[in-house]
């Protein structure tokens, strides 16, 4: 069974450019989470979806960030325009149910560098 | 709101030493508790979990017991190996939060041969 798939694995871009990160959750999972990890701030939840519907986006830093989940097998996180402070590792995770007992399965992450 | 407090790192141990990483939590109701591990260059992966008070989660020689009276979920291993070097995250998830988890700051463990 394939795990959570993220692409690209590495992205280097220049300030002001648009960046799109992609995630394919595990088949059959109903919840999807986007996290950002930095040395300074640790692991931060940006947004999560249940059954393709955004439930809580209070962690999205500002209007430059947006996320979509058009269907159960695909989600995107977009940053427009990007800034150097957006440099981080972005993780996507999915879980089977909207239940507190369920494990989250993380993808390998996308390492974003904004110059 | 919910919160998780982990022992600050980094922790450095010699191979075969005993490991304890402390974790305490604040939550309403009866959350499930988790330990995740992150190896260098990888995403987090579940190490063990416990879903109710007095449950013990165990995996790969690691153990943690859900202690409701002390609101704790300390991670232990009797004899660590170099391959256990990683970052360990304590987390909780409440039924009322529709699957959303609250993570601790992570504790970096380095095991030296």
PDB file of N, CA, C and O in Angstrom, chain B residues 47-48 58-63 75-79:
ATOM      1  N   UNK B  47       5.026   5.741  16.506  1.00  0.00           N
ATOM      2  CA  UNK B  47       5.820   4.790  17.262  1.00  0.00           C
ATOM      3  C   UNK B  47       4.906   3.917  18.133  1.00  0.00           C
ATOM      4  O   UNK B  47       5.010   2.701  18.119  1.00  0.00           O
ATOM      5  N   UNK B  48       3.999   4.569  18.877  1.00  0.00           N
ATOM      6  CA  UNK B  48       3.039   3.840  19.694  1.00  0.00           C
ATOM      7  C   UNK B  48       1.923   4.783  20.101  1.00  0.00           C
ATOM      8  O   UNK B  48       2.052   5.995  19.987  1.00  0.00           O
ATOM      9  N   UNK B  58       3.198  -0.016  23.110  1.00  0.00           N
ATOM     10  CA  UNK B  58       4.560  -0.520  23.005  1.00  0.00           C
ATOM     11  C   UNK B  58       4.892  -0.853  21.559  1.00  0.00           C
ATOM     12  O   UNK B  58       4.017  -1.264  20.781  1.00  0.00           O
ATOM     13  N   UNK B  59       6.163  -0.675  21.223  1.00  0.00           N
ATOM     14  CA  UNK B  59       6.623  -0.964  19.865  1.00  0.00           C
ATOM     15  C   UNK B  59       8.134  -0.840  19.839  1.00  0.00           C
ATOM     16  O   UNK B  59       8.702   0.102  20.405  1.00  0.00           O
ATOM     17  N   UNK B  60       8.807  -1.754  19.208  1.00  0.00           N
ATOM     18  CA  UNK B  60      10.264  -1.724  19.003  1.00  0.00           C
ATOM     19  C   UNK B  60      11.029  -1.535  20.309  1.00  0.00           C
ATOM     20  O   UNK B  60      12.090  -0.901  20.338  1.00  0.00           O
ATOM     21  N   UNK B  61      10.505  -2.054  21.407  1.00  0.00           N
ATOM     22  CA  UNK B  61      11.172  -1.930  22.694  1.00  0.00           C
ATOM     23  C   UNK B  61      10.816  -0.662  23.459  1.00  0.00           C
ATOM     24  O   UNK B  61      11.190  -0.510  24.620  1.00  0.00           O
ATOM     25  N   UNK B  62      10.083   0.245  22.822  1.00  0.00           N
ATOM     26  CA  UNK B  62       9.614   1.460  23.484  1.00  0.00           C
ATOM     27  C   UNK B  62       8.272   1.194  24.158  1.00  0.00           C
ATOM     28  O   UNK B  62       7.462   0.425  23.649  1.00  0.00           O
ATOM     29  N   UNK B  63       8.058   1.866  25.293  1.00  0.00           N
ATOM     30  CA  UNK B  63       6.788   1.744  25.996  1.00  0.00           C
ATOM     31  C   UNK B  63       6.366   3.104  26.542  1.00  0.00           C
ATOM     32  O   UNK B  63       7.219   3.949  26.841  1.00  0.00           O
ATOM     33  N   UNK B  75       7.759   8.348  27.616  1.00  0.00           N
ATOM     34  CA  UNK B  75       8.314   7.319  26.731  1.00  0.00           C
ATOM     35  C   UNK B  75       9.541   6.706  27.375  1.00  0.00           C
ATOM     36  O   UNK B  75      10.416   7.429  27.875  1.00  0.00           O
ATOM     37  N   UNK B  76       9.637   5.361  27.342  1.00  0.00           N
ATOM     38  CA  UNK B  76      10.774   4.672  27.942  1.00  0.00           C
ATOM     39  C   UNK B  76      11.278   3.567  27.026  1.00  0.00           C
ATOM     40  O   UNK B  76      10.519   2.975  26.266  1.00  0.00           O
ATOM     41  N   UNK B  77      12.583   3.329  27.119  1.00  0.00           N
ATOM     42  CA  UNK B  77      13.176   2.168  26.462  1.00  0.00           C
ATOM     43  C   UNK B  77      14.332   1.706  27.329  1.00  0.00           C
ATOM     44  O   UNK B  77      15.142   2.516  27.785  1.00  0.00           O
ATOM     45  N   UNK B  78      14.417   0.416  27.531  1.00  0.00           N
ATOM     46  CA  UNK B  78      15.394  -0.125  28.462  1.00  0.00           C
ATOM     47  C   UNK B  78      16.832  -0.064  27.973  1.00  0.00           C
ATOM     48  O   UNK B  78      17.759   0.075  28.766  1.00  0.00           O
ATOM     49  N   UNK B  79      17.029  -0.171  26.661  1.00  0.00           N
ATOM     50  CA  UNK B  79      18.383  -0.236  26.124  1.00  0.00           C
ATOM     51  C   UNK B  79      18.363   0.360  24.716  1.00  0.00           C
ATOM     52  O   UNK B  79      17.892  -0.273  23.772  1.00  0.00           O
TER      53      UNK B  79
END
